[in-house]
Amino acid sequence: MSCDFLALAQPGVQKLSPYVPGKPVDELARELDLDPASIVKLASNENPLGPSPKALEAIRGELTELTRYPDGNGFELKSRLAARCGVQINQVTLGNGSNDILDLVARAYLAPGLNAVFSQYAFAVYPISTQAVGAQGKVVPAKDHGHDLEAMLATIDENTRVVFIANPNNPTGTWFGPDALERFLARVPGNVLVVLDEAYIEFAEGDELPDGLKYLARYDNLLVSRTFSKAYGLAALRVGYALSSAQIADVLNRVRQPFNVNSLALSAACAALDDADYLAHSRQLNDVGMAQLEAGLRELGLSWIPSKGNFIAVDFGRDTAAINQALLRAGVIVRPVAGYGMPNFLRVSIGLPAENARFLDALAKVLSA
Ligand SMILES: *Cc1c(COP(=O)(O)O)cnc(C)c1O
């Protein structure tokens, strides 16, 4: 007799739906028999610049050491991040992408009977990490597609151990300012860990968005998570990090896989941190691309959610499944967000100017067909 191994999985896992990533270029090329080079992918908020030459050089320097385990403590990268962020090295936790950080938090602090609070339309990994450890996700209705921090505060109960907030949020691009964060942190119970996910913070300018690091000294229940996947252009290598109190970092370190960040990723991230030109170029390209997309969308009579990320959620006012399919046939991959409860939207990552133009052209044809 065969066993039902789905029924044997822990209840939270049984109810999980796997994360749905953006469609890979090669997959679409195979499906439609297209030349991969002709396909434009604006679906995963990747950096369109290509990797930093300094990061590539650092990787080449590591290749002869591939037989050895990486530095499990990530000493060099953690030292540099600590210096850069104005914290002690024992306040830094490295992750296999910041995704890993979110999982570490869930494994260390959540369990059946406990809950995590996060917003409707929040990053899809929050519910997955929460459910995977058998905890409950308390979803707070969004306000104008953004986090309703007041309502999130009101949702916290005695079983809440974690609040996940993303600033800006993906897939909506919505953000909150320093005053809102300040008011929030001042009122969250001290025993609730606030995970402030700043995956796109490097794209923000001025002080429209708070810098989470500024609050670490005052709030020992705050964890700021950041990544090398977006503005630093190293998504394939999987490196992210958390900054928190030394005590929280110590706890996360207990559940962390011993070698969770590989040696190529460690050295490339060190090099990328030093490549100020690359970061400046990423930002500038993003600003130009955002303006280009907004102008093009306006011309097409479409609206969108204003975004501080490297992507924009476009509102078509009707179900977008057919539009998405037509864009795929034209060789343009964007991201459907029906899985987030936003069936009328498509999320478009900012690409190179020529890629943005390809998308706008294809969209114009699809909409007039
Ligand atoms: C992309 C993203 C991340 C993390 O990605 P990693 O590649 O795992 O570092 C985290 N949070 C949000 C909101 C994101 O959009």
CSV table of C-alpha atoms and ligand atoms in Angstrom, one decimal:
chain,number,residue,atom,x,y,z
A,1,MET,CA,0.0,0.0,0.0
A,2,SER,CA,1.3,3.4,-0.8
A,3,CYS,CA,1.2,6.2,1.7
A,4,ASP,CA,-0.1,9.7,1.2
A,5,PHE,CA,3.0,11.7,1.8
A,6,LEU,CA,1.2,14.9,1.2
A,7,ALA,CA,-1.1,14.1,4.1
A,8,LEU,CA,1.9,13.3,6.2
A,9,ALA,CA,3.6,16.7,5.6
A,10,GLN,CA,3.1,19.1,8.5
A,11,PRO,CA,-0.3,20.9,8.1
A,12,GLY,CA,1.3,24.3,7.2
A,13,VAL,CA,3.3,22.7,4.4
A,14,GLN,CA,0.3,20.8,3.0
A,15,LYS,CA,-1.5,24.2,2.4
A,16,LEU,CA,1.5,25.9,0.8
A,17,SER,CA,1.7,26.9,-2.8
A,18,PRO,CA,5.3,27.1,-4.1
A,19,TYR,CA,6.8,30.5,-5.0
A,20,VAL,CA,6.2,31.3,-8.7
A,21,PRO,CA,9.3,33.0,-10.2
A,22,GLY,CA,9.4,35.1,-13.4
A,23,LYS,CA,9.5,32.9,-16.5
A,24,PRO,CA,13.1,32.1,-17.5
A,25,VAL,CA,14.2,33.3,-21.0
A,26,ASP,CA,15.3,29.8,-22.1
A,27,GLU,CA,11.9,28.3,-21.1
A,28,LEU,CA,10.0,30.8,-23.2
A,29,ALA,CA,12.5,30.3,-26.1
A,30,ARG,CA,11.9,26.5,-25.9
A,31,GLU,CA,8.1,26.9,-25.7
A,32,LEU,CA,7.7,29.3,-28.6
A,33,ASP,CA,10.8,28.3,-30.6
A,34,LEU,CA,12.2,31.8,-30.3
A,35,ASP,CA,15.8,33.0,-30.3
A,36,PRO,CA,16.7,33.6,-26.6
A,37,ALA,CA,18.6,36.7,-27.7
A,38,SER,CA,15.4,38.2,-29.1
A,39,ILE,CA,13.6,37.8,-25.8
A,40,VAL,CA,13.2,40.7,-23.3
A,41,LYS,CA,12.8,39.7,-19.6
A,42,LEU,CA,11.4,42.3,-17.3
A,43,ALA,CA,9.9,39.9,-14.8
A,44,SER,CA,12.2,39.4,-11.8
A,45,ASN,CA,13.4,42.9,-10.8
A,46,GLU,CA,16.9,41.9,-12.0
A,47,ASN,CA,19.6,44.5,-12.7
A,48,PRO,CA,19.6,45.1,-16.5
A,49,LEU,CA,23.2,46.3,-16.4
A,50,GLY,CA,24.9,43.0,-16.2
A,51,PRO,CA,27.3,42.2,-13.3
A,52,SER,CA,29.9,44.7,-12.0
A,53,PRO,CA,33.3,44.0,-13.8
A,54,LYS,CA,34.9,44.2,-10.3
A,55,ALA,CA,32.6,41.4,-9.1
A,56,LEU,CA,33.5,39.3,-12.1
A,57,GLU,CA,37.1,39.7,-11.5
A,58,ALA,CA,36.7,38.7,-7.9
A,59,ILE,CA,34.9,35.6,-8.9
A,60,ARG,CA,37.7,34.6,-11.3
A,61,GLY,CA,40.2,35.0,-8.5
A,62,GLU,CA,38.2,32.5,-6.4
A,63,LEU,CA,37.9,29.7,-9.0
A,64,THR,CA,41.0,27.9,-8.1
A,65,GLU,CA,39.8,27.5,-4.5
A,66,LEU,CA,36.5,25.7,-5.4
A,67,THR,CA,37.6,22.5,-3.7
A,68,ARG,CA,37.5,24.3,-0.4
A,69,TYR,CA,34.5,25.1,1.8
A,70,PRO,CA,33.8,28.8,1.9
A,71,ASP,CA,34.5,30.8,5.0
A,72,GLY,CA,31.4,29.8,7.0
A,73,ASN,CA,31.7,33.0,9.1
A,74,GLY,CA,31.9,35.2,6.0
A,75,PHE,CA,34.4,37.3,8.0
A,76,GLU,CA,35.6,39.5,5.2
A,77,LEU,CA,32.1,40.4,3.9
A,78,LYS,CA,30.6,40.8,7.3
A,79,SER,CA,33.5,43.1,8.4
A,80,ARG,CA,33.0,45.3,5.3
A,81,LEU,CA,29.2,45.4,5.8
A,82,ALA,CA,29.6,46.3,9.5
A,83,ALA,CA,31.9,49.2,8.7
A,84,ARG,CA,29.7,50.3,5.9
A,85,CYS,CA,26.5,50.1,8.0
A,86,GLY,CA,28.0,51.5,11.2
A,87,VAL,CA,27.4,48.4,13.3
A,88,GLN,CA,29.5,45.8,15.0
A,89,ILE,CA,30.4,42.6,13.1
A,90,ASN,CA,28.4,40.5,15.5
A,91,GLN,CA,25.3,42.3,14.4
A,92,VAL,CA,25.6,41.1,10.8
A,93,THR,CA,24.0,37.8,9.5
A,94,LEU,CA,24.7,36.6,6.0
A,95,GLY,CA,22.0,34.8,4.0
A,96,ASN,CA,21.8,32.8,0.8
A,97,GLY,CA,19.9,35.7,-0.6
A,98,SER,CA,17.8,37.8,1.8
A,99,ASN,CA,15.2,35.1,1.3
A,100,ASP,CA,17.3,32.9,3.5
A,101,ILE,CA,17.3,35.6,6.2
A,102,LEU,CA,13.5,35.6,6.1
A,103,ASP,CA,13.5,31.8,6.5
A,104,LEU,CA,16.0,32.0,9.4
A,105,VAL,CA,13.8,34.4,11.2
A,106,ALA,CA,10.7,32.2,10.7
A,107,ARG,CA,12.6,29.1,11.9
A,108,ALA,CA,14.0,30.8,14.9
A,109,TYR,CA,11.0,32.7,16.1
A,110,LEU,CA,7.8,31.2,14.7
A,111,ALA,CA,6.1,27.9,15.5
A,112,PRO,CA,2.6,26.5,15.6
A,113,GLY,CA,0.4,28.6,17.9
A,114,LEU,CA,2.4,31.8,17.1
A,115,ASN,CA,1.8,34.2,14.3
A,116,ALA,CA,3.5,36.7,11.9
A,117,VAL,CA,1.8,39.9,10.8
A,118,PHE,CA,2.2,41.2,7.2
A,119,SER,CA,0.3,43.1,4.6
A,120,GLN,CA,-2.0,42.1,1.8
A,121,TYR,CA,0.0,42.3,-1.4
A,122,ALA,CA,3.3,41.9,0.6
A,123,PHE,CA,6.3,40.0,-0.7
A,124,ALA,CA,5.2,36.3,-1.3
A,125,VAL,CA,8.0,34.8,0.8
A,126,TYR,CA,6.5,36.1,4.1
A,127,PRO,CA,3.5,33.8,4.0
A,128,ILE,CA,5.6,30.9,2.7
A,129,SER,CA,8.3,31.2,5.4
A,130,THR,CA,5.6,31.6,8.1
A,131,GLN,CA,3.4,28.7,7.0
A,132,ALA,CA,6.4,26.4,6.4
A,133,VAL,CA,7.1,26.4,10.2
A,134,GLY,CA,3.4,25.9,11.0
A,135,ALA,CA,2.8,29.4,12.2
A,136,GLN,CA,-0.2,31.5,11.3
A,137,GLY,CA,0.1,34.4,8.9
A,138,LYS,CA,-2.1,37.4,9.8
A,139,VAL,CA,-2.7,39.3,6.6
A,140,VAL,CA,-3.7,43.0,7.1
A,141,PRO,CA,-5.7,44.6,4.3
A,142,ALA,CA,-3.6,47.1,2.4
A,143,LYS,CA,-4.4,50.8,2.1
A,144,ASP,CA,-4.0,52.2,-1.5
A,145,HIS,CA,-2.0,49.0,-2.2
A,146,GLY,CA,0.5,49.9,0.5
A,147,HIS,CA,1.2,48.8,4.1
A,148,ASP,CA,-1.4,50.1,6.5
A,149,LEU,CA,1.0,50.4,9.5
A,150,GLU,CA,-1.7,51.5,11.9
A,151,ALA,CA,-3.9,48.5,11.1
A,152,MET,CA,-0.8,46.2,11.3
A,153,LEU,CA,-0.1,47.5,14.8
A,154,ALA,CA,-3.7,46.9,15.8
A,155,THR,CA,-3.5,43.3,14.5
A,156,ILE,CA,-0.5,42.3,16.7
A,157,ASP,CA,-1.7,40.1,19.5
A,158,GLU,CA,0.0,38.1,22.4
A,159,ASN,CA,0.9,35.3,19.9
A,160,THR,CA,2.6,37.6,17.4
A,161,ARG,CA,6.4,37.2,17.3
A,162,VAL,CA,7.3,38.7,13.9
A,163,VAL,CA,6.0,41.6,11.7
A,164,PHE,CA,7.3,41.6,8.2
A,165,ILE,CA,7.3,45.0,6.4
A,166,ALA,CA,8.9,45.8,3.0
A,167,ASN,CA,9.9,49.3,2.2
A,168,PRO,CA,9.4,49.7,-0.7
A,169,ASN,CA,7.2,46.7,-1.1
A,170,ASN,CA,7.3,44.2,-3.9
A,171,PRO,CA,5.2,43.8,-6.1
A,172,THR,CA,3.4,47.1,-5.5
A,173,GLY,CA,6.4,49.5,-5.2
A,174,THR,CA,4.6,51.3,-2.4
A,175,TRP,CA,6.6,52.9,0.4
A,176,PHE,CA,6.3,54.7,3.7
A,177,GLY,CA,8.3,57.6,5.0
A,178,PRO,CA,10.5,58.1,8.1
A,179,ASP,CA,7.8,59.5,10.3
A,180,ALA,CA,5.5,56.5,9.6
A,181,LEU,CA,8.3,54.1,10.5
A,182,GLU,CA,9.2,56.0,13.6
A,183,ARG,CA,5.6,56.0,14.9
A,184,PHE,CA,5.3,52.3,14.1
A,185,LEU,CA,8.5,51.2,15.9
A,186,ALA,CA,7.7,53.4,18.9
A,187,ARG,CA,4.5,51.4,19.4
A,188,VAL,CA,5.3,47.8,18.4
A,189,PRO,CA,5.6,45.7,21.6
A,190,GLY,CA,9.3,45.2,22.5
A,191,ASN,CA,9.0,41.4,22.2
A,192,VAL,CA,7.8,41.5,18.6
A,193,LEU,CA,10.6,41.3,16.0
A,194,VAL,CA,10.1,43.8,13.2
A,195,VAL,CA,11.7,42.6,10.0
A,196,LEU,CA,12.2,45.6,7.8
A,197,ASP,CA,12.9,44.3,4.3
A,198,GLU,CA,14.9,46.9,2.4
A,199,ALA,CA,15.6,44.9,-0.8
A,200,TYR,CA,15.3,48.0,-3.0
A,201,ILE,CA,16.6,50.7,-0.6
A,202,GLU,CA,19.6,51.5,-2.7
A,203,PHE,CA,17.3,52.8,-5.4
A,204,ALA,CA,15.8,55.4,-3.1
A,205,GLU,CA,17.0,58.9,-3.1
A,206,GLY,CA,17.0,61.7,-0.5
A,207,ASP,CA,15.0,61.0,2.7
A,208,GLU,CA,11.7,60.0,1.2
A,209,LEU,CA,12.3,56.5,2.6
A,210,PRO,CA,13.7,55.9,6.0
A,211,ASP,CA,17.1,54.3,6.3
A,212,GLY,CA,16.4,51.4,8.6
A,213,LEU,CA,19.9,51.4,9.9
A,214,LYS,CA,19.3,54.6,11.8
A,215,TYR,CA,16.8,52.9,14.1
A,216,LEU,CA,18.9,49.9,15.0
A,217,ALA,CA,20.6,51.5,18.1
A,218,ARG,CA,17.2,52.5,19.5
A,219,TYR,CA,15.1,49.4,18.8
A,220,ASP,CA,16.7,46.1,19.7
A,221,ASN,CA,13.6,44.3,18.2
A,222,LEU,CA,14.4,45.6,14.7
A,223,LEU,CA,16.1,43.6,12.0
A,224,VAL,CA,16.9,45.2,8.7
A,225,SER,CA,17.3,42.9,5.7
A,226,ARG,CA,19.1,43.8,2.5
A,227,THR,CA,20.3,42.1,-0.6
A,228,PHE,CA,23.0,42.0,-3.4
A,229,SER,CA,20.3,40.7,-5.8
A,230,LYS,CA,18.8,44.0,-7.0
A,231,ALA,CA,20.9,47.3,-7.2
A,232,TYR,CA,24.1,45.4,-6.8
A,233,GLY,CA,23.2,43.1,-9.7
A,234,LEU,CA,24.2,39.7,-8.2
A,235,ALA,CA,20.9,37.8,-8.1
A,236,ALA,CA,22.3,34.5,-9.4
A,237,LEU,CA,24.9,34.3,-6.6
A,238,ARG,CA,22.3,34.5,-3.8
A,239,VAL,CA,23.7,36.9,-1.1
A,240,GLY,CA,21.7,38.9,1.3
A,241,TYR,CA,22.3,40.1,4.9
A,242,ALA,CA,20.6,41.2,8.0
A,243,LEU,CA,21.5,43.9,10.5
A,244,SER,CA,20.1,43.5,14.0
A,245,SER,CA,21.0,43.4,17.7
A,246,ALA,CA,23.9,41.0,18.4
A,247,GLN,CA,21.5,38.8,20.3
A,248,ILE,CA,19.2,38.3,17.4
A,249,ALA,CA,22.2,37.7,15.1
A,250,ASP,CA,23.4,35.0,17.5
A,251,VAL,CA,20.0,33.3,17.4
A,252,LEU,CA,19.9,33.3,13.6
A,253,ASN,CA,23.4,32.0,13.5
A,254,ARG,CA,22.2,28.9,15.4
A,255,VAL,CA,19.8,27.8,12.7
A,256,ARG,CA,21.8,29.0,9.8
A,257,GLN,CA,23.3,26.3,7.5
A,258,PRO,CA,27.1,26.3,8.2
A,259,PHE,CA,28.1,27.3,4.7
A,260,ASN,CA,25.0,29.1,3.5
A,261,VAL,CA,26.8,31.7,1.3
A,262,ASN,CA,29.3,30.3,-1.2
A,263,SER,CA,32.8,31.5,-1.8
A,264,LEU,CA,32.1,33.1,-5.2
A,265,ALA,CA,29.2,35.0,-3.8
A,266,LEU,CA,31.2,36.2,-0.8
A,267,SER,CA,34.1,37.6,-2.9
A,268,ALA,CA,31.8,39.0,-5.5
A,269,ALA,CA,29.7,40.8,-2.9
A,270,CYS,CA,32.9,42.3,-1.3
A,271,ALA,CA,33.9,43.6,-4.7
A,272,ALA,CA,30.4,44.9,-5.6
A,273,LEU,CA,30.3,46.9,-2.3
A,274,ASP,CA,33.4,48.7,-3.4
A,275,ASP,CA,32.1,49.5,-6.9
A,276,ALA,CA,30.4,52.8,-6.3
A,277,ASP,CA,30.3,53.6,-10.0
A,278,TYR,CA,28.2,50.5,-10.7
A,279,LEU,CA,25.7,51.4,-8.0
A,280,ALA,CA,25.5,55.0,-9.3
A,281,HIS,CA,25.0,53.7,-12.8
A,282,SER,CA,22.2,51.2,-11.6
A,283,ARG,CA,20.4,54.0,-9.9
A,284,GLN,CA,20.6,56.4,-12.8
A,285,LEU,CA,19.5,53.8,-15.3
A,286,ASN,CA,16.6,53.0,-13.1
A,287,ASP,CA,15.5,56.6,-12.8
A,288,VAL,CA,15.7,57.1,-16.6
A,289,GLY,CA,13.9,53.8,-17.2
A,290,MET,CA,11.1,54.6,-14.8
A,291,ALA,CA,10.5,57.9,-16.5
A,292,GLN,CA,10.5,56.2,-19.9
A,293,LEU,CA,8.0,53.6,-18.8
A,294,GLU,CA,5.7,56.1,-17.1
A,295,ALA,CA,5.7,58.3,-20.2
A,296,GLY,CA,5.0,55.4,-22.4
A,297,LEU,CA,2.2,54.1,-20.2
A,298,ARG,CA,0.7,57.5,-19.9
A,299,GLU,CA,0.6,57.7,-23.7
A,300,LEU,CA,-1.2,54.4,-23.8
A,301,GLY,CA,-3.8,55.8,-21.3
A,302,LEU,CA,-2.8,53.3,-18.6
A,303,SER,CA,-2.3,53.9,-14.9
A,304,TRP,CA,0.1,52.4,-12.4
A,305,ILE,CA,1.0,52.3,-8.8
A,306,PRO,CA,3.8,54.9,-8.1
A,307,SER,CA,6.9,52.9,-7.2
A,308,LYS,CA,10.2,53.5,-5.5
A,309,GLY,CA,11.6,50.1,-6.6
A,310,ASN,CA,13.1,49.0,-9.9
A,311,PHE,CA,9.7,47.9,-11.2
A,312,ILE,CA,6.2,49.2,-11.7
A,313,ALA,CA,2.8,47.6,-11.3
A,314,VAL,CA,0.6,48.6,-14.2
A,315,ASP,CA,-3.1,48.7,-13.8
A,316,PHE,CA,-5.1,47.5,-16.9
A,317,GLY,CA,-8.5,47.7,-15.2
A,318,ARG,CA,-9.3,44.2,-16.3
A,319,ASP,CA,-7.9,40.7,-16.1
A,320,THR,CA,-4.4,40.6,-17.6
A,321,ALA,CA,-4.0,36.9,-18.4
A,322,ALA,CA,-4.6,37.4,-22.1
A,323,ILE,CA,-2.4,40.5,-22.3
A,324,ASN,CA,0.4,38.6,-20.6
A,325,GLN,CA,0.0,35.7,-23.0
A,326,ALA,CA,0.1,38.1,-26.0
A,327,LEU,CA,3.3,39.8,-24.6
A,328,LEU,CA,4.9,36.4,-24.2
A,329,ARG,CA,4.2,35.6,-27.9
A,330,ALA,CA,5.9,38.9,-28.7
A,331,GLY,CA,8.9,37.7,-26.8
A,332,VAL,CA,8.4,40.0,-23.8
A,333,ILE,CA,8.3,38.5,-20.3
A,334,VAL,CA,6.7,40.5,-17.5
A,335,ARG,CA,5.3,39.3,-14.2
A,336,PRO,CA,1.6,38.4,-13.7
A,337,VAL,CA,0.6,39.2,-10.1
A,338,ALA,CA,-2.7,37.4,-10.0
A,339,GLY,CA,-1.1,35.1,-7.3
A,340,TYR,CA,-0.9,38.2,-5.1
A,341,GLY,CA,-4.6,38.9,-5.6
A,342,MET,CA,-3.9,41.6,-8.3
A,343,PRO,CA,-5.3,40.0,-11.4
A,344,ASN,CA,-5.7,43.3,-13.2
A,345,PHE,CA,-2.0,44.3,-12.9
A,346,LEU,CA,1.2,43.2,-14.5
A,347,ARG,CA,4.5,44.0,-12.8
A,348,VAL,CA,7.2,45.3,-15.1
A,349,SER,CA,10.8,45.5,-14.1
A,350,ILE,CA,12.8,48.5,-15.3
A,351,GLY,CA,15.2,47.4,-18.1
A,352,LEU,CA,17.7,49.0,-20.4
A,353,PRO,CA,16.2,51.8,-22.5
A,354,ALA,CA,15.9,49.5,-25.6
A,355,GLU,CA,14.2,46.8,-23.5
A,356,ASN,CA,11.7,49.3,-22.1
A,357,ALA,CA,11.0,50.5,-25.6
A,358,ARG,CA,10.5,46.8,-26.8
A,359,PHE,CA,8.0,46.3,-24.0
A,360,LEU,CA,6.1,49.5,-24.7
A,361,ASP,CA,5.9,48.8,-28.4
A,362,ALA,CA,4.7,45.2,-27.9
A,363,LEU,CA,2.2,46.5,-25.4
A,364,ALA,CA,0.8,49.1,-27.8
A,365,LYS,CA,0.4,46.4,-30.4
A,366,VAL,CA,-1.3,44.0,-28.0
A,367,LEU,CA,-3.7,46.6,-26.8
A,368,SER,CA,-4.7,47.8,-30.2
A,369,ALA,CA,-5.1,44.2,-31.6
B,1,LIG,C1,13.8,40.4,-4.4
B,1,LIG,C2,13.3,40.6,-3.0
B,1,LIG,C3,14.0,40.0,-1.9
B,1,LIG,C4,15.1,39.1,-1.9
B,1,LIG,O1,15.7,38.6,-2.8
B,1,LIG,P1,17.1,37.7,-2.6
B,1,LIG,O2,17.5,37.5,-4.0
B,1,LIG,O3,16.7,36.5,-1.9
B,1,LIG,O4,18.0,38.5,-1.8
B,1,LIG,C5,13.5,40.2,-0.6
B,1,LIG,N1,12.5,41.0,-0.4
B,1,LIG,C6,11.8,41.6,-1.4
B,1,LIG,C7,10.7,42.5,-1.1
B,1,LIG,C8,12.2,41.4,-2.7
B,1,LIG,O5,11.5,41.9,-3.7
